Amino acid sequence: RCTYIRWTLRRAFMRPAHHGEKPGMPQEEDAIDGLIGQLYEAALSPELWHPTLLRMGSVIGADAFHLFAWDQGADSARLALISHPHFLDVIRKFDEYYGKIDVVRERALSVAPGHFFVTQDHFNERFIRGNEWFQDFMIPNGMCWSIGGTVPVEQQVHTVLAMLRANDRGRYEAEELERAHRIWAHFKRATSLFIQTESVRQRAAIGESGLDQMEIGILTTDDRGRVLYSNRLGDAIIRASRTLRVRQGAFGSTDPAVDASLQTAIKTAAERGRSSSLTVADSNGVQSDLLLTVSPIRESSSTWSVLLKPAALVLLRSRTRQRMLSGQQLVQQGGRWWLVQGQQGG
C-alpha cells in the first residue's frame, strides 16, 4: 500500500553515485544506499525500526542502540526502542541511580539539536578508566563509545538516538564515523517523517477498527471492479459465498449473468453517479441470499479526491439482516478514514 511513497522517498533522498570512487567502494555504497532506503520504509512502517537500526549499527560498527522519541508536552515517549531485551534492566539501573552521575548527558545536550555527538571526541581513555559512570555502568553492560544526537521533530518533541560500542572494540574509526555522518542526515529526515505521520496512522487504525465492527460488508472499488478496500465482514461474506469472488484483485461473480449485472452496477455508479441494488441468490446453509447496494463515491468526497479516479462503494448483507445505512451515509462516516488510506498509498 505504501510502495509508491517508499519509491518516491528513496528517489528523493538516496545519495547519487559519484565518479572517481575508490576501488572496493561499490559494495559499501550498496550497503549504505540499502540502509537509507530502509530508513524511509521504517518511517512509514514502524515495525521496521528495530531491524533497520540493527542494520544501521552493523554498517557503522556499533554493538547496540537505544532510541526514543520524547514528547515534553505529554511527558511521555512517542517511540522507544532498545536493541537487546537485557537493556530493560540496564535502563532500570539508570533510572534508580546511574542517571544521576551520567557524565555524557551534559556534554551531549550541549551539542546543537540535529548535530552529531561522538563520545570519543570528549572523553579519553584516562578519564574513562577513573570514572564511575563508565567503569560501573557503561562498560559492564557492553557499552562505552557512543555516536548519536537529538533530532528536533516538532514543538516539544525530539528524537534521541545512541549507537553504542563495547569498550574492548576500541574507538570508532574515521571511516565508520564518516558513514555515520552520511546516514545521520537520512535518519533525521526519516524520524521526522515518522513522527509527523503518526496521527495519520492512528486515524487509519481507528477508522479501520470502526468499519470492522459494522454488521455490513463494505468494499470500495474502481470503475472496473478492482478492490481498493474491504472490511472484515466484507471479506468473510465473499469467502462464504458460492457466487461472489475476488479474483486477481477484481470483485465479481462466478455466475456470468450476475457478474455482468454487478459490473454494470459498479461502472454506472462510478462513472455516472447512479446507485443500484441487486439480490444475489446465495443460500448455502451459512448465509442466506445477499443484497448488494452499489453507490458512487462522488467527486466532492475526500475519498474520490485522493483516488483521482471514478470509484464505487459496494455494501453487502444477508437479506435476513437489518436495513443497511445508505451508501452516502457510509461515505460520510468513512470518508476521512478512506482519505487516510489514500494518503498511505491507496
Coordinates of N, CA, C and O in Angstrom, one line a residue, residues 139-275:
I139 N 30.6 0.2 30.8 CA 31.5 -0.9 30.4 C 31.0 -2.3 30.8 O 30.9 -3.2 29.9
P140 N 30.5 -2.5 32.0 CA 30.0 -3.8 32.4 C 28.7 -4.2 31.6 O 28.4 -5.4 31.5
N141 N 28.0 -3.3 31.1 CA 26.8 -3.6 30.3 C 27.1 -3.5 28.8 O 26.2 -3.4 28.0
G142 N 28.4 -3.7 28.4 CA 28.7 -3.8 27.0 C 28.7 -2.5 26.2 O 28.5 -2.5 25.0
M143 N 28.9 -1.4 26.9 CA 28.8 -0.1 26.2 C 30.0 0.8 26.7 O 30.5 0.6 27.8
C144 N 30.4 1.7 25.8 CA 31.4 2.6 26.2 C 31.4 3.8 25.2 O 31.1 4.9 25.6
W145 N 31.8 3.5 24.0 CA 31.8 4.5 22.9 C 30.5 4.7 22.3 O 29.8 3.7 22.0
S146 N 30.0 5.9 22.1 CA 28.7 6.1 21.5 C 28.8 7.2 20.4 O 29.6 8.1 20.5
I147 N 27.8 7.1 19.5 CA 27.6 8.1 18.5 C 26.1 8.3 18.5 O 25.3 7.4 18.7
G148 N 25.7 9.6 18.4 CA 24.3 9.9 18.4 C 24.0 11.3 18.4 O 24.8 12.2 18.2
G149 N 22.8 11.6 18.8 CA 22.4 13.0 18.9 C 20.9 13.1 19.0 O 20.1 12.2 19.2
T150 N 20.4 14.4 19.0 CA 19.0 14.7 19.2 C 18.4 15.3 17.9 O 19.1 16.2 17.3
V151 N 17.3 14.9 17.6 CA 16.6 15.4 16.4 C 15.3 16.1 16.8 O 14.4 15.5 17.3
P152 N 15.3 17.4 16.6 CA 14.0 18.1 16.9 C 13.0 17.9 15.8 O 13.3 18.1 14.6
V153 N 11.9 17.4 16.1 CA 10.9 17.0 15.1 C 9.8 18.0 15.0 O 9.5 18.5 13.9
E154 N 9.2 18.3 16.1 CA 8.1 19.3 16.1 C 8.2 20.0 17.5 O 8.9 19.5 18.3
Q155 N 7.4 21.0 17.7 CA 7.4 21.7 19.0 C 7.3 20.7 20.2 O 6.3 19.9 20.2
Q156 N 8.2 20.7 21.1 CA 8.2 19.9 22.3 C 8.4 18.4 22.0 O 8.3 17.6 22.9
V157 N 8.7 18.0 20.8 CA 9.0 16.6 20.5 C 10.4 16.5 19.9 O 10.7 17.2 19.0
H158 N 11.2 15.6 20.5 CA 12.5 15.4 19.9 C 12.9 13.9 20.0 O 12.4 13.1 20.8
T159 N 13.7 13.4 19.1 CA 14.1 12.0 19.0 C 15.6 12.0 19.4 O 16.4 12.8 18.9
V160 N 15.9 11.0 20.2 CA 17.3 10.8 20.6 C 17.8 9.4 20.2 O 17.1 8.4 20.5
L161 N 18.9 9.3 19.6 CA 19.5 8.0 19.2 C 20.9 7.9 19.7 O 21.7 8.9 19.6
A162 N 21.2 6.8 20.3 CA 22.6 6.5 20.7 C 23.0 5.1 20.1 O 22.3 4.1 20.3
M163 N 24.0 5.1 19.3 CA 24.6 3.9 18.8 C 25.8 3.6 19.6 O 26.8 4.3 19.6
L164 N 25.8 2.4 20.3 CA 26.7 2.1 21.3 C 27.7 1.0 20.9 O 27.4 0.1 20.2
R165 N 28.9 1.1 21.4 CA 30.0 0.2 21.1 C 30.8 -0.2 22.3 O 31.0 0.6 23.2
A166 N 31.1 -1.5 22.4 CA 31.8 -2.0 23.6 C 33.2 -1.5 23.7 O 33.8 -1.2 22.7
N167 N 33.7 -1.4 25.0 CA 35.0 -0.8 25.2 C 36.1 -1.6 24.6 O 37.1 -1.0 24.1
D168 N 36.0 -3.0 24.6 CA 37.1 -3.8 24.1 C 37.2 -3.7 22.6 O 38.2 -4.2 22.0
R169 N 36.3 -3.1 21.9 CA 36.4 -2.9 20.4 C 37.2 -1.6 20.1 O 37.5 -1.4 18.9
G170 N 37.4 -0.8 21.1 CA 38.1 0.4 20.8 C 37.3 1.5 20.2 O 36.1 1.4 20.0
R171 N 37.9 2.6 19.9 CA 37.1 3.8 19.4 C 36.6 3.5 18.0 O 37.1 2.7 17.3
Y172 N 35.6 4.3 17.6 CA 35.2 4.3 16.2 C 36.3 4.8 15.3 O 37.0 5.8 15.6
E173 N 36.4 4.2 14.2 CA 37.5 4.6 13.2 C 36.9 5.7 12.3 O 35.7 5.9 12.2
A174 N 37.8 6.4 11.6 CA 37.4 7.5 10.8 C 36.4 7.1 9.7 O 35.4 7.9 9.5
E175 N 36.6 6.0 9.1 CA 35.7 5.5 8.1 C 34.3 5.2 8.6 O 33.3 5.5 8.0
E176 N 34.2 4.7 9.8 CA 32.9 4.4 10.5 C 32.2 5.7 10.8 O 31.0 5.8 10.7
L177 N 33.0 6.7 11.3 CA 32.4 8.0 11.6 C 31.8 8.7 10.4 O 30.8 9.3 10.4
E178 N 32.6 8.5 9.3 CA 32.1 9.1 8.0 C 30.8 8.5 7.6 O 29.9 9.2 7.2
R179 N 30.7 7.2 7.7 CA 29.5 6.5 7.3 C 28.3 7.0 8.2 O 27.2 7.2 7.8
A180 N 28.6 7.1 9.5 CA 27.6 7.5 10.5 C 27.1 8.9 10.1 O 25.9 9.2 10.2
H181 N 28.0 9.8 9.8 CA 27.6 11.2 9.4 C 26.7 11.2 8.2 O 25.7 11.9 8.1
R182 N 27.0 10.4 7.2 CA 26.2 10.3 6.0 C 24.8 9.8 6.3 O 23.8 10.3 5.8
I183 N 24.8 8.7 7.1 CA 23.5 8.1 7.4 C 22.6 9.0 8.3 O 21.4 9.0 8.2
W184 N 23.3 9.8 9.2 CA 22.6 10.6 10.2 C 21.6 11.6 9.5 O 20.5 11.8 10.0
A185 N 22.0 12.2 8.4 CA 21.1 13.1 7.7 C 19.8 12.4 7.3 O 18.8 13.0 7.4
H186 N 19.9 11.2 6.9 CA 18.7 10.5 6.4 C 17.9 10.0 7.6 O 16.7 10.0 7.6
F187 N 18.6 9.6 8.7 CA 17.9 9.2 9.9 C 17.1 10.4 10.4 O 15.9 10.2 10.9
K188 N 17.6 11.6 10.4 CA 16.9 12.8 10.9 C 15.6 13.0 10.0 O 14.5 13.2 10.6
R189 N 15.7 12.9 8.7 CA 14.5 13.0 7.9 C 13.5 11.9 8.1 O 12.3 12.2 8.2
A190 N 14.0 10.7 8.2 CA 13.1 9.6 8.4 C 12.3 9.6 9.8 O 11.1 9.4 9.8
T191 N 13.0 10.0 10.8 CA 12.3 10.1 12.1 C 11.4 11.3 12.1 O 10.3 11.2 12.7
S192 N 11.7 12.3 11.5 CA 10.8 13.5 11.4 C 9.5 13.0 10.6 O 8.4 13.4 11.1
L193 N 9.7 12.3 9.5 CA 8.6 11.8 8.8 C 7.7 10.9 9.6 O 6.5 11.0 9.6
F194 N 8.4 10.0 10.4 CA 7.6 9.1 11.2 C 6.7 9.8 12.2 O 5.5 9.5 12.4
I195 N 7.3 10.8 12.9 CA 6.5 11.5 14.0 C 5.4 12.3 13.3 O 4.3 12.3 13.8
Q196 N 5.7 13.0 12.2 CA 4.7 13.8 11.6 C 3.6 13.1 11.0 O 2.5 13.6 10.8
T197 N 3.8 11.8 10.6 CA 2.7 11.0 10.0 C 2.0 10.1 11.1 O 1.2 9.3 10.7
E198 N 2.5 10.2 12.3 CA 1.9 9.3 13.3 C 0.4 9.4 13.5 O -0.3 8.4 13.6
S199 N -0.1 10.6 13.5 CA -1.5 10.8 13.7 C -2.3 10.3 12.5 O -3.4 9.8 12.7
V200 N -1.7 10.3 11.3 CA -2.4 9.7 10.1 C -2.5 8.2 10.3 O -3.6 7.6 10.1
R201 N -1.5 7.5 10.8 CA -1.6 6.1 11.1 C -2.6 5.8 12.2 O -3.3 4.8 12.1
Q202 N -2.6 6.6 13.2 CA -3.6 6.4 14.3 C -5.0 6.5 13.8 O -5.9 5.7 14.1
R203 N -5.3 7.5 13.0 CA -6.6 7.7 12.4 C -7.0 6.6 11.5 O -8.2 6.1 11.5
A204 N -6.1 6.1 10.8 CA -6.4 4.9 9.9 C -6.7 3.7 10.7 O -7.7 3.0 10.4
A205 N -6.0 3.5 11.8 CA -6.2 2.3 12.7 C -7.6 2.4 13.3 O -8.3 1.4 13.4
I206 N -7.9 3.6 13.8 CA -9.2 3.8 14.5 C -10.4 3.6 13.5 O -11.4 3.0 13.7
G207 N -10.2 4.2 12.3 CA -11.2 4.1 11.2 C -11.4 2.7 10.8 O -12.6 2.2 10.7
E208 N -10.4 1.9 10.6 CA -10.5 0.5 10.2 C -11.2 -0.3 11.2 O -12.0 -1.2 11.0
S209 N -10.8 0.0 12.5 CA -11.4 -0.8 13.6 C -12.9 -0.5 13.6 O -13.7 -1.4 13.8
G210 N -13.3 0.8 13.4 CA -14.8 1.1 13.5 C -15.5 0.4 12.3 O -16.6 -0.1 12.5
L211 N -14.9 0.4 11.1 CA -15.6 -0.2 10.0 C -15.7 -1.8 10.2 O -16.6 -2.4 9.7
D212 N -14.7 -2.3 10.8 CA -14.7 -3.8 11.1 C -15.8 -4.2 12.1 O -16.2 -5.3 12.2
Q213 N -16.2 -3.2 12.9 CA -17.3 -3.5 13.9 C -18.7 -3.5 13.3 O -19.6 -4.0 13.9
M214 N -18.8 -2.9 12.1 CA -20.1 -2.8 11.5 C -20.6 -4.1 11.0 O -19.8 -5.0 10.5
E215 N -21.9 -4.4 11.1 CA -22.5 -5.6 10.6 C -22.9 -5.5 9.1 O -24.0 -5.9 8.7
I216 N -22.0 -4.9 8.4 CA -22.2 -4.7 7.0 C -20.9 -5.0 6.3 O -19.9 -4.5 6.7
G217 N -21.0 -5.7 5.2 CA -19.8 -5.9 4.4 C -19.6 -4.6 3.5 O -20.5 -4.1 2.9
I218 N -18.4 -4.1 3.5 CA -18.1 -2.9 2.8 C -16.9 -3.1 1.9 O -15.8 -3.6 2.3
L219 N -17.0 -2.7 0.6 CA -16.0 -2.7 -0.4 C -15.9 -1.4 -1.1 O -17.0 -0.8 -1.3
T220 N -14.8 -0.9 -1.4 CA -14.6 0.2 -2.4 C -13.9 -0.4 -3.6 O -12.9 -1.1 -3.4
T221 N -14.3 0.0 -4.7 CA -13.7 -0.5 -6.0 C -13.5 0.7 -6.9 O -14.1 1.7 -6.8
D222 N -12.7 0.5 -7.9 CA -12.6 1.4 -9.0 C -13.7 1.1 -10.0 O -14.5 0.2 -9.8
D223 N -13.7 1.8 -11.2 CA -14.8 1.6 -12.1 C -14.8 0.3 -12.8 O -15.7 -0.1 -13.5
R224 N -13.7 -0.5 -12.7 CA -13.5 -1.8 -13.3 C -13.7 -2.9 -12.3 O -13.5 -4.1 -12.6
G225 N -14.1 -2.6 -11.1 CA -14.3 -3.6 -10.0 C -13.1 -4.0 -9.3 O -13.2 -4.9 -8.4
R226 N -11.9 -3.3 -9.5 CA -10.7 -3.7 -8.7 C -10.9 -3.2 -7.3 O -11.3 -2.0 -7.0
V227 N -10.7 -4.1 -6.3 CA -11.0 -3.8 -4.9 C -9.9 -2.9 -4.4 O -8.7 -3.3 -4.4
L228 N -10.3 -1.8 -3.8 CA -9.4 -0.9 -3.2 C -9.3 -1.1 -1.7 O -8.3 -0.8 -1.0
Y229 N -10.5 -1.5 -1.1 CA -10.6 -1.8 0.3 C -11.7 -2.7 0.6 O -12.8 -2.6 -0.1
S230 N -11.6 -3.6 1.5 CA -12.8 -4.3 2.0 C -12.6 -4.5 3.5 O -11.5 -4.7 4.0
N231 N -13.7 -4.4 4.3 CA -13.6 -4.6 5.7 C -13.7 -6.1 6.0 O -13.9 -6.9 5.2
R232 N -13.6 -6.4 7.3 CA -13.5 -7.8 7.7 C -14.8 -8.6 7.3 O -14.7 -9.7 6.8
L233 N -15.9 -8.0 7.5 CA -17.2 -8.7 7.2 C -17.3 -8.9 5.7 O -17.8 -9.9 5.2
G234 N -16.9 -7.9 5.0 CA -16.9 -8.0 3.5 C -16.1 -9.2 3.0 O -16.5 -10.0 2.2
D235 N -14.9 -9.3 3.6 CA -14.1 -10.4 3.2 C -14.7 -11.8 3.6 O -14.7 -12.7 2.8
A236 N -15.3 -11.8 4.8 CA -16.0 -13.1 5.2 C -17.2 -13.4 4.4 O -17.3 -14.6 4.0
I237 N -18.0 -12.5 4.0 CA -19.1 -12.7 3.1 C -18.7 -13.3 1.8 O -19.3 -14.3 1.3
I238 N -17.7 -12.7 1.2 CA -17.2 -13.2 -0.1 C -16.6 -14.6 0.0 O -16.8 -15.4 -0.8
R239 N -15.9 -14.8 1.1 CA -15.3 -16.2 1.3 C -16.4 -17.2 1.4 O -16.2 -18.4 0.9
A240 N -17.5 -16.9 2.1 CA -18.5 -17.9 2.3 C -19.5 -18.0 1.1 O -20.2 -19.0 1.1
S241 N -19.4 -17.1 0.2 CA -20.3 -17.1 -0.9 C -20.0 -18.1 -1.9 O -18.9 -18.4 -2.2
R242 N -21.1 -18.7 -2.5 CA -20.9 -19.6 -3.6 C -20.8 -18.9 -4.9 O -20.4 -19.5 -6.0
T243 N -21.2 -17.6 -4.9 CA -21.3 -16.9 -6.2 C -20.3 -15.7 -6.3 O -19.8 -15.5 -7.4
L244 N -20.1 -15.0 -5.2 CA -19.2 -13.8 -5.3 C -17.8 -14.3 -5.1 O -17.5 -15.3 -4.4
R245 N -16.9 -13.5 -5.6 CA -15.5 -13.8 -5.5 C -14.6 -12.5 -5.8 O -15.1 -11.6 -6.4
V246 N -13.4 -12.6 -5.3 CA -12.4 -11.6 -5.7 C -11.3 -12.4 -6.4 O -10.7 -13.3 -5.8
R247 N -11.1 -12.1 -7.7 CA -10.1 -12.9 -8.5 C -9.1 -11.9 -9.1 O -9.5 -11.0 -9.8
Q248 N -7.9 -12.1 -8.8 CA -6.8 -11.2 -9.3 C -7.1 -9.8 -8.9 O -6.9 -8.9 -9.7
G249 N -7.6 -9.6 -7.7 CA -7.9 -8.3 -7.2 C -9.2 -7.6 -7.6 O -9.5 -6.5 -7.2
A250 N -10.0 -8.3 -8.5 CA -11.2 -7.7 -9.0 C -12.4 -8.4 -8.4 O -12.5 -9.7 -8.3
F251 N -13.4 -7.7 -8.0 CA -14.7 -8.2 -7.4 C -15.6 -8.6 -8.5 O -15.8 -7.8 -9.5
G252 N -16.2 -9.8 -8.4 CA -17.2 -10.2 -9.4 C -17.9 -11.4 -9.0 O -18.0 -11.7 -7.8
S253 N -18.4 -12.2 -9.9 CA -19.2 -13.4 -9.6 C -18.8 -14.5 -10.5 O -18.4 -14.3 -11.7
T254 N -19.0 -15.8 -10.0 CA -18.7 -16.9 -10.9 C -19.9 -17.2 -11.8 O -19.7 -17.9 -12.8
D255 N -21.0 -16.6 -11.6 CA -22.2 -16.7 -12.4 C -22.1 -15.6 -13.5 O -22.1 -14.4 -13.2
P256 N -22.0 -15.9 -14.8 CA -21.8 -14.9 -15.8 C -22.9 -13.8 -15.8 O -22.6 -12.6 -16.0
A257 N -24.2 -14.2 -15.6 CA -25.3 -13.2 -15.6 C -25.1 -12.3 -14.4 O -25.3 -11.0 -14.5
V258 N -24.8 -12.8 -13.2 CA -24.7 -12.0 -12.0 C -23.5 -11.1 -12.2 O -23.5 -9.9 -11.8
D259 N -22.4 -11.6 -12.8 CA -21.2 -10.9 -12.9 C -21.4 -9.7 -13.9 O -21.0 -8.6 -13.6
A260 N -22.2 -9.9 -14.9 CA -22.5 -8.8 -15.9 C -23.3 -7.7 -15.2 O -23.0 -6.5 -15.4
S261 N -24.3 -8.1 -14.4 CA -25.1 -7.2 -13.7 C -24.3 -6.4 -12.7 O -24.4 -5.2 -12.5
L262 N -23.4 -7.1 -12.0 CA -22.6 -6.4 -11.0 C -21.6 -5.4 -11.6 O -21.4 -4.3 -11.1
Q263 N -20.9 -5.8 -12.7 CA -20.0 -4.9 -13.4 C -20.7 -3.7 -13.9 O -20.2 -2.6 -13.9
T264 N -21.9 -3.9 -14.4 CA -22.7 -2.8 -14.9 C -23.1 -1.8 -13.8 O -23.0 -0.6 -13.9
A265 N -23.5 -2.4 -12.6 CA -23.8 -1.6 -11.5 C -22.6 -0.7 -11.0 O -22.7 0.4 -10.7
I266 N -21.4 -1.4 -10.9 CA -20.2 -0.7 -10.5 C -19.8 0.4 -11.5 O -19.5 1.6 -11.1
K267 N -19.9 0.1 -12.7 CA -19.5 1.1 -13.7 C -20.5 2.3 -13.8 O -20.1 3.4 -13.9
T268 N -21.8 2.0 -13.6 CA -22.8 3.0 -13.6 C -22.6 3.9 -12.4 O -22.7 5.2 -12.5
A269 N -22.3 3.3 -11.2 CA -22.1 4.1 -10.0 C -20.9 5.0 -10.1 O -20.9 6.2 -9.8
A270 N -19.8 4.4 -10.6 CA -18.5 5.1 -10.6 C -18.5 6.2 -11.6 O -18.0 7.3 -11.4
E271 N -19.0 5.9 -12.8 CA -18.9 6.9 -13.9 C -20.1 7.8 -14.1 O -19.9 8.9 -14.5
R272 N -21.3 7.3 -13.8 CA -22.5 8.1 -14.0 C -23.1 8.6 -12.7 O -24.1 9.4 -12.7
G273 N -22.6 8.1 -11.5 CA -23.1 8.6 -10.3 C -24.5 8.1 -9.9 O -25.2 8.7 -9.1
R274 N -24.9 6.9 -10.4 CA -26.2 6.4 -10.1 C -26.1 5.1 -9.3 O -25.3 4.2 -9.6
S275 N -26.9 5.0 -8.2 CA -26.9 3.9 -7.3 C -27.8 2.8 -7.8 O -28.8 3.1 -8.5

